[in-house]
CSV table of C-alpha atoms and ligand atoms in Angstrom, one decimal:
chain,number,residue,atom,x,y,z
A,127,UNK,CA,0.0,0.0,0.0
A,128,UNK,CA,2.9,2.5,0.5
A,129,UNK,CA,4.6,1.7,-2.5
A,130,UNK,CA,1.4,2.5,-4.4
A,131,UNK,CA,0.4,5.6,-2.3
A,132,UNK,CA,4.3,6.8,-3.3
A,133,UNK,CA,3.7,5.8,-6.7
A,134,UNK,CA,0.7,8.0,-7.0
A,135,UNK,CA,2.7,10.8,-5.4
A,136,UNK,CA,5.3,10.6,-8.3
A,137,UNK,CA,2.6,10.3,-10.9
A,138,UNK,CA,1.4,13.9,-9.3
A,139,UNK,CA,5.0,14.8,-9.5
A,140,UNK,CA,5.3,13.8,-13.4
A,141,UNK,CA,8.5,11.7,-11.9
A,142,UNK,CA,8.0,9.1,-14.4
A,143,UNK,CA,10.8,8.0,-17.3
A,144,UNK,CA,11.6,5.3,-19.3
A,145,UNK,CA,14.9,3.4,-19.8
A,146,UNK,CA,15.8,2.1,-23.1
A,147,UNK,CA,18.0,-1.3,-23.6
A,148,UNK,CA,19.5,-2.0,-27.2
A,149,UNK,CA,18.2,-5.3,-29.1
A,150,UNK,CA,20.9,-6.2,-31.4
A,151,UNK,CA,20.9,-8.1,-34.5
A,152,UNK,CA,23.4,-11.4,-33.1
A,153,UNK,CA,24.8,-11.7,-36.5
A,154,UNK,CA,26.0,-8.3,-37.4
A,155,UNK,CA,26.0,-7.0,-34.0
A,156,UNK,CA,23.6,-3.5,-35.3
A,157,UNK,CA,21.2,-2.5,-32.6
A,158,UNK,CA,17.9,-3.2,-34.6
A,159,UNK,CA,15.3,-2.1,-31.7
A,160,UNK,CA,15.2,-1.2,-27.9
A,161,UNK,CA,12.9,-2.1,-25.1
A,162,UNK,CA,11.6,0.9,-23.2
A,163,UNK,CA,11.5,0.0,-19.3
A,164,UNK,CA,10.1,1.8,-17.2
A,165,UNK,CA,11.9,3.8,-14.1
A,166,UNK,CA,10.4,5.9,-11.1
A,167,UNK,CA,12.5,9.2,-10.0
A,168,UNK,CA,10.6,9.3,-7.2
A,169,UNK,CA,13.3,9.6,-3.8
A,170,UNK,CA,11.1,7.0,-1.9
A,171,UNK,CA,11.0,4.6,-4.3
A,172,UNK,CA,14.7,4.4,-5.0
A,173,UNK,CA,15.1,1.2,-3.8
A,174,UNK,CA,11.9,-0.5,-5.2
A,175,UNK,CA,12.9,-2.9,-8.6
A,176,UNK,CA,10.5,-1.9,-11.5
A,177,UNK,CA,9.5,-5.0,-11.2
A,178,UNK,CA,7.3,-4.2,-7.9
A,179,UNK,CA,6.4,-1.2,-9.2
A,180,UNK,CA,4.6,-2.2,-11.8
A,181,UNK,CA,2.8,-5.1,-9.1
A,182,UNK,CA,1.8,-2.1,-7.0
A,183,UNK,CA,0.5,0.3,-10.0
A,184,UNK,CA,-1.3,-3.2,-10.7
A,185,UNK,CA,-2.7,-3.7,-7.4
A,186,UNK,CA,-3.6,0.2,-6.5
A,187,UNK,CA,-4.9,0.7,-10.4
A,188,UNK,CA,-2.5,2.9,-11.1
A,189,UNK,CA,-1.8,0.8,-14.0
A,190,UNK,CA,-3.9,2.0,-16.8
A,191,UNK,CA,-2.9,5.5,-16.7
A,192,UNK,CA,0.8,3.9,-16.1
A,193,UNK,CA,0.4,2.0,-19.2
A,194,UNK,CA,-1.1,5.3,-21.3
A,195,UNK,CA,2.2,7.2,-19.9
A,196,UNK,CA,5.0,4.7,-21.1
A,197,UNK,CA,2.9,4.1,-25.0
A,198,UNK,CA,2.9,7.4,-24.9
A,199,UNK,CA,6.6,8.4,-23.4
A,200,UNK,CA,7.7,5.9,-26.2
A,201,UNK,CA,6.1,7.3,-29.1
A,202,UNK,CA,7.0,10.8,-28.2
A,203,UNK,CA,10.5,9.4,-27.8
A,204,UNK,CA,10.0,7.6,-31.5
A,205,UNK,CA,8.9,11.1,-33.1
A,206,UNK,CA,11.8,13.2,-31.4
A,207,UNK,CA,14.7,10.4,-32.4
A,208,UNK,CA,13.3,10.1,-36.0
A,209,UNK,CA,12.8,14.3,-36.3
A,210,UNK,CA,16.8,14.3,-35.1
A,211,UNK,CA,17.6,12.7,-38.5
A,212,UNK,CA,17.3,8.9,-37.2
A,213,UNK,CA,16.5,5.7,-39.1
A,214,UNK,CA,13.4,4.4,-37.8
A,215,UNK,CA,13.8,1.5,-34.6
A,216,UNK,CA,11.1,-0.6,-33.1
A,217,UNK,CA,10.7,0.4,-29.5
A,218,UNK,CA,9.0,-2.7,-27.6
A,219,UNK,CA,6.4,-2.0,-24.7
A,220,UNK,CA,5.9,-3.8,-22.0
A,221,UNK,CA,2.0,-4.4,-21.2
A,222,UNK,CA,0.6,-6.2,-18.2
A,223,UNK,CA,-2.5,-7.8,-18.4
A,224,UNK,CA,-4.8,-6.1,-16.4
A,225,UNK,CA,-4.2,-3.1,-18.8
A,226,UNK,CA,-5.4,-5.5,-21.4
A,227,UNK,CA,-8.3,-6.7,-19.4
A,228,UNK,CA,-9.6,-3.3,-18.7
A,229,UNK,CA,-8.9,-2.6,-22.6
A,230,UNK,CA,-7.6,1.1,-21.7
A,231,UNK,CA,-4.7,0.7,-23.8
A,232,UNK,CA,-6.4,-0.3,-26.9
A,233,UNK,CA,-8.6,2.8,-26.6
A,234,UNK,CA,-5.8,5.0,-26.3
A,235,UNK,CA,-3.3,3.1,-29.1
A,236,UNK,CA,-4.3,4.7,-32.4
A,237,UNK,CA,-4.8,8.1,-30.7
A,238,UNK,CA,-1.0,8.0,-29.5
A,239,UNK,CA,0.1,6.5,-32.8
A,240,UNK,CA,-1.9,9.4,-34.8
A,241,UNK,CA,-0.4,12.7,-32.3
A,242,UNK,CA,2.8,11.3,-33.0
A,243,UNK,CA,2.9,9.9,-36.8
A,244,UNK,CA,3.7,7.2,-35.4
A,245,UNK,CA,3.5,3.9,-37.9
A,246,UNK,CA,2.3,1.0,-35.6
A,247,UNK,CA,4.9,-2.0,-36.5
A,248,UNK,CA,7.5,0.4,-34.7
A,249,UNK,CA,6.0,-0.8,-31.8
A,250,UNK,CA,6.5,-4.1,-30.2
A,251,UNK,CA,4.0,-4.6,-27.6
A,252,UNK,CA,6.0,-7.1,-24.7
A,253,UNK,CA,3.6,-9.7,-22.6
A,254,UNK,CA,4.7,-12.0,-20.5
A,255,UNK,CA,3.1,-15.3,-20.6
A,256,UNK,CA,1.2,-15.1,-17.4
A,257,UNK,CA,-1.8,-17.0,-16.3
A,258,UNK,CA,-4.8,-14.4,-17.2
A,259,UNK,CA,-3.4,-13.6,-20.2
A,260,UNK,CA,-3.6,-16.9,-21.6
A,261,UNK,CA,-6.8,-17.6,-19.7
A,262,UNK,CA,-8.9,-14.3,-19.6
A,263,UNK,CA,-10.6,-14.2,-23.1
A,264,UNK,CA,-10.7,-10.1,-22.3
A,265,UNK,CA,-6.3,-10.2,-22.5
A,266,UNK,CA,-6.2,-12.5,-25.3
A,267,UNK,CA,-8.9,-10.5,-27.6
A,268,UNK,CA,-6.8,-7.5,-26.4
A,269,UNK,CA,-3.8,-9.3,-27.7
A,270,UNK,CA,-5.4,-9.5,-31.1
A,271,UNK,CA,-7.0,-6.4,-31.6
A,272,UNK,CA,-3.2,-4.4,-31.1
A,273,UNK,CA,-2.1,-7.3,-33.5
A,274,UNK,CA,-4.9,-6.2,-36.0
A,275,UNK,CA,-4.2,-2.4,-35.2
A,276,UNK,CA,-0.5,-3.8,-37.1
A,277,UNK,CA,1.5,-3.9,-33.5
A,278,UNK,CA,4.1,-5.9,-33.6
A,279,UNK,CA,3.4,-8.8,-30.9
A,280,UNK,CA,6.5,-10.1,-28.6
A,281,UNK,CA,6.2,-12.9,-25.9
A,282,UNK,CA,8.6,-11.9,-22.8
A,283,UNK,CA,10.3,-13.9,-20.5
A,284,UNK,CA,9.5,-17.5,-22.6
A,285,UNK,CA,9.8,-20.6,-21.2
A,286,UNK,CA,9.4,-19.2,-17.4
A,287,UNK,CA,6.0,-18.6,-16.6
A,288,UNK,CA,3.1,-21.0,-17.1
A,289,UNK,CA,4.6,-22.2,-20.6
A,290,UNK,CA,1.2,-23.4,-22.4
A,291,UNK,CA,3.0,-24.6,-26.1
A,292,UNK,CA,-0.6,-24.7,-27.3
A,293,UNK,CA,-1.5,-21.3,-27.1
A,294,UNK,CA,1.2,-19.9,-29.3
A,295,UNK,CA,-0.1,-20.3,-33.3
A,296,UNK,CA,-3.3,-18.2,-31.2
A,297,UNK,CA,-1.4,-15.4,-30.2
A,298,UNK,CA,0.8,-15.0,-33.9
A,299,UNK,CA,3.3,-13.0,-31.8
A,300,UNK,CA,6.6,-12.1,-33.8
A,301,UNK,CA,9.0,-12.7,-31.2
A,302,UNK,CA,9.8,-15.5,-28.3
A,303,UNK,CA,12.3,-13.7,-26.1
A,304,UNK,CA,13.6,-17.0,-24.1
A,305,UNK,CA,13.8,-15.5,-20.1
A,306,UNK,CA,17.1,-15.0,-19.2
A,307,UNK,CA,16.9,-17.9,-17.1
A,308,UNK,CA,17.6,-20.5,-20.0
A,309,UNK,CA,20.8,-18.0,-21.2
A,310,UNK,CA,22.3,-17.9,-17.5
A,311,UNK,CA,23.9,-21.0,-17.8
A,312,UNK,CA,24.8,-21.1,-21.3
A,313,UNK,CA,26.8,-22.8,-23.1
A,314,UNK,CA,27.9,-25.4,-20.2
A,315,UNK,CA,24.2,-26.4,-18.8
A,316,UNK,CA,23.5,-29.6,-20.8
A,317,UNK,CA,18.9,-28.3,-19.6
A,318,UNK,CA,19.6,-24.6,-20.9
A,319,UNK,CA,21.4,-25.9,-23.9
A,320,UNK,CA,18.3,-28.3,-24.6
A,321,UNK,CA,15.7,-25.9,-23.9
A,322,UNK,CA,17.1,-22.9,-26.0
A,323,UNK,CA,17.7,-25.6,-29.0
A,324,UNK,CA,14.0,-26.7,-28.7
A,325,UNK,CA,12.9,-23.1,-28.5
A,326,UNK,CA,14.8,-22.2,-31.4
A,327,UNK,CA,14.0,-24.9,-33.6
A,328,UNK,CA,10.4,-24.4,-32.8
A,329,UNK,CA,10.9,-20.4,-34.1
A,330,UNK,CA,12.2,-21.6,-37.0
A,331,UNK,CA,9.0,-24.2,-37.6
A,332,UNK,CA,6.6,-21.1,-36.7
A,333,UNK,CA,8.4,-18.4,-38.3
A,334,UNK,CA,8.7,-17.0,-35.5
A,335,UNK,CA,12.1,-14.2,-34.7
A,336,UNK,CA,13.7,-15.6,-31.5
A,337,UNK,CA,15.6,-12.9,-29.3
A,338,UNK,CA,17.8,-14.1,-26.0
A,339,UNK,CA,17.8,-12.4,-23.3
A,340,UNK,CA,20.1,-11.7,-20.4
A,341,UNK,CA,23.0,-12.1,-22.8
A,342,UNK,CA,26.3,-11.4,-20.6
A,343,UNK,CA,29.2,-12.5,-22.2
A,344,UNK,CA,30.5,-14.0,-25.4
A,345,UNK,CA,30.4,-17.3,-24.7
A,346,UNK,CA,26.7,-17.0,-24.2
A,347,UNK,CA,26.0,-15.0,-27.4
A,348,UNK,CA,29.3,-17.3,-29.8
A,349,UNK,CA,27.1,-20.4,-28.9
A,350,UNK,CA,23.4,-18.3,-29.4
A,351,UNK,CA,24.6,-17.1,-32.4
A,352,UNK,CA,26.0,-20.3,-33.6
A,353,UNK,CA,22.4,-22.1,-32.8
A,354,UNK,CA,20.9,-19.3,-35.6
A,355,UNK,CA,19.5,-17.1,-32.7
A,356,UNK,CA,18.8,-14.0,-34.7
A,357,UNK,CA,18.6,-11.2,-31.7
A,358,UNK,CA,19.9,-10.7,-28.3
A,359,UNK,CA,19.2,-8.3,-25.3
A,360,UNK,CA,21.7,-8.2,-22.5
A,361,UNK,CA,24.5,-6.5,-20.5
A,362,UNK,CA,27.3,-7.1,-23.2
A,363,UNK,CA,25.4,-5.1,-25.3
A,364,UNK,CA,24.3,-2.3,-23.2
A,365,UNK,CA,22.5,-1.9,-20.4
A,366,UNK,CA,19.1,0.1,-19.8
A,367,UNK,CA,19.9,3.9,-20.5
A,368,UNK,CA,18.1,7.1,-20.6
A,369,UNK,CA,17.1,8.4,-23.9
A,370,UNK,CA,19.9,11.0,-23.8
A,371,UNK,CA,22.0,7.6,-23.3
A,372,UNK,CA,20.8,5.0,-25.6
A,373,UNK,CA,21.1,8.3,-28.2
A,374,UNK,CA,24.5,9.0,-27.7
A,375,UNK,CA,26.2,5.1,-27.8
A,376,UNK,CA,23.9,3.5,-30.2
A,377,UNK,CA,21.6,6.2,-32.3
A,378,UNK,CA,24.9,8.7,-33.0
A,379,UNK,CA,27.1,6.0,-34.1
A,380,UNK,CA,24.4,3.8,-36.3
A,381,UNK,CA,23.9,7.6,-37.9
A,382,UNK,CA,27.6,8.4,-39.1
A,383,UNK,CA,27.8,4.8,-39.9
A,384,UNK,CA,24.9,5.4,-42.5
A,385,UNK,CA,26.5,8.1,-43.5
A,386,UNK,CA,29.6,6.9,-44.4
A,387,UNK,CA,28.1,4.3,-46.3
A,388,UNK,CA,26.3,6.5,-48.0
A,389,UNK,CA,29.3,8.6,-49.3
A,390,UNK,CA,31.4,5.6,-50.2
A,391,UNK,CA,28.3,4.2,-52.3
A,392,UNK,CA,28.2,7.7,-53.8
A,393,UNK,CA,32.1,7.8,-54.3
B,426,LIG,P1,11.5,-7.5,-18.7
B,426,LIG,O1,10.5,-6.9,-19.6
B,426,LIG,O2,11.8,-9.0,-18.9
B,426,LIG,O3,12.8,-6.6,-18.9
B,426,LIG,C1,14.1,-7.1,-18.9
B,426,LIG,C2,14.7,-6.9,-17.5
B,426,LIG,O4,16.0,-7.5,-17.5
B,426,LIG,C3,15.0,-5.4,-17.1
B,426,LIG,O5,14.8,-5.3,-15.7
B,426,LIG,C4,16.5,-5.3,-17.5
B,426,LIG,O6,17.1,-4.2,-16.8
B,426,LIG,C5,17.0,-6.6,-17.1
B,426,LIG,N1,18.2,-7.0,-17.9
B,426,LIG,C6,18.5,-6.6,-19.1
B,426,LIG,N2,19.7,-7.2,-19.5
B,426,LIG,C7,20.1,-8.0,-18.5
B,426,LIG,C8,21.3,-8.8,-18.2
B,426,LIG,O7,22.1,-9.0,-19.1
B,426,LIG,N3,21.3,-9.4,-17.0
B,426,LIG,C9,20.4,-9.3,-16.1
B,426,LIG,N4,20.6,-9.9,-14.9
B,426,LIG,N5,19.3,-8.5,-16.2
B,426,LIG,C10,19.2,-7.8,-17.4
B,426,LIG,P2,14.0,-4.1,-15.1
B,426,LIG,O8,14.2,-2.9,-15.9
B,426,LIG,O9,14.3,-4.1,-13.6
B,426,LIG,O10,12.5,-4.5,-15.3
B,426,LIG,C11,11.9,-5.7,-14.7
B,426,LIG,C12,10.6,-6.0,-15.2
B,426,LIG,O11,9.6,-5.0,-14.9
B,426,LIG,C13,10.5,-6.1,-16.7
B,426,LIG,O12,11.1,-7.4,-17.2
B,426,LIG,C14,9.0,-6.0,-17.0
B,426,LIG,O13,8.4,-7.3,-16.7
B,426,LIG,C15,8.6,-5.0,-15.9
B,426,LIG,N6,8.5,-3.7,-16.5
B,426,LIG,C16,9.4,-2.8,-16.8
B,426,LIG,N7,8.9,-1.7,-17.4
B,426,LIG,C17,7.6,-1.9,-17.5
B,426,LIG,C18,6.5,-1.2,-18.1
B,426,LIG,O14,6.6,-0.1,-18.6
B,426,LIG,N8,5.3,-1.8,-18.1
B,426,LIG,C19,5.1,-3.1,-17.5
B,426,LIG,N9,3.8,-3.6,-17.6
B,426,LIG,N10,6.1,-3.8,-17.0
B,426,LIG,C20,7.3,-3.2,-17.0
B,427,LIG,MG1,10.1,-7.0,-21.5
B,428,LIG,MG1,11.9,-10.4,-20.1
């Protein structure tokens, strides 16, 4: 209760921000997206993980206008880095499913997407594969109408929650991102090793992209890499950052690497 009363207070306070990790192609090692995360500036609430945050604003209803905030933080983020002269990147949002249930986010999606210009496969909406969303036929229409609204559909944290194979082909995501779990251990866990193959090879059947995450070192992302995982997520490729951040060591660089392209194409 007084992590959600606080919560409230920084809402009042506008002491909301988003982080922003890099997604990176595994192959060529080009950051291809980033996942917006979401971060409370709010003295208080220092020590609290996101990760309880987000339970409280859950549990105190907090979380629908929460949710509104980081779609539209994103987007707002997505016009500014695009109106600085930057190649387009998918930003993927995280969405918990009693903002699905409650449907506030779909109501609010093509409005944020219009203010902004905003084209909707440059958002990658993130669920985790928790029990009401699989369940609650509110979450898993939710699901479909952003999928229909041409969101791009990611499943987060695969393989640890209540992993239901048979709900998959229903939910035509575009992404399994296997939980970090599975990647910890990698490449000497004989399990991990078997589950990531399995995962992989079932991407593959489903055409499905399959991103690690966690990724911390090179062993980890020689052997993904060698597996044909496309995409990684992780601390060896950056960690979470603010947008003044994430611009500066991925957006900058990506831009003068275009450019030079560009003049040795044009001699
Ligand atoms: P997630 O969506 O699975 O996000 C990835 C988490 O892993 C992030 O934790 C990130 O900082 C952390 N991480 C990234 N790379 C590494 C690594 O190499 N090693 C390790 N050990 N950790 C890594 P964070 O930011 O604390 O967020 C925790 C969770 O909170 C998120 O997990 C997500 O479920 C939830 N969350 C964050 N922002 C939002 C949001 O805006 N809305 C909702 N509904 N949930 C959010
Ligand atoms: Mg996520
Ligand atoms: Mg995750």
């Amino acid at each position: 209760m007084r992590v959600g009363r606080d919560l409230r207070e920084a809402w009042d306070l506008s002491l909301f921000r988003l982080n922003y990790q890099p997604q990176v192609n595994l192959h060529t090692r080009t950051v291809t997206g980033a996942e917006a995360l979401f971060r409370c500036q709010h003295g208080p609430l220092s020590g609290t993980s996101p990760a309880r945050l987000i339970h409280a604003a859950e549990r105190s209803g907090l979380i629908d206008q929460l949710g509104i905030w980081v779609l539209t933080e994103a987007c707002r983020q997505h016009r500014a880095w695009r109106d600085a002269g930057y190649a387009p990147l998918c930003i993927a949002v995280n969405v918990s499913a009693p903002q699905l249930a409650s449907g506030s986010l779909n109501q609010k999606a093509v409005e944020v997407l219009r203010r902004f210009d905003i084209l909707p496969e440059w958002i990658e909406i993130e669920v985790t594969e928790t029990e009401p969303i699989l369940k609650d036929p509110r979450c898993v229409d939710g699901l479909d109408d952003l999928r229909m609204q041409g969101f791009r559909l990611a499943i987060d944290d695969f393989g640890a929650g209540y992993a239901s194979l048979s709900y998959l082909p229903r939910l035509h995501a575009h992404k399994l991102k296997i939980d970090r779990a599975f990647v910890r251990d990698l490449p000497r866990s004989a399990n991990s090793r078997a589950i990531v193959e399995a995962v992989l090879a079932m991407g593959k059947d489903l055409g499905v992209e399959i991103l690690a995450e966690g990724v911390e070192n090179e062993e980890q992302a020689a052997y993904l890499a060698g597996q044909g995982c496309q995409s990684a997520q992780g601390y060896l490729f950056g960690a979470p950052a603010d947008a003044d951040g994430f611009e500066d060591a991925y957006l900058a660089s990506r831009h003068l690497e275009e450019i030079e392209r560009l003049m040795v194409t044009n001699g």
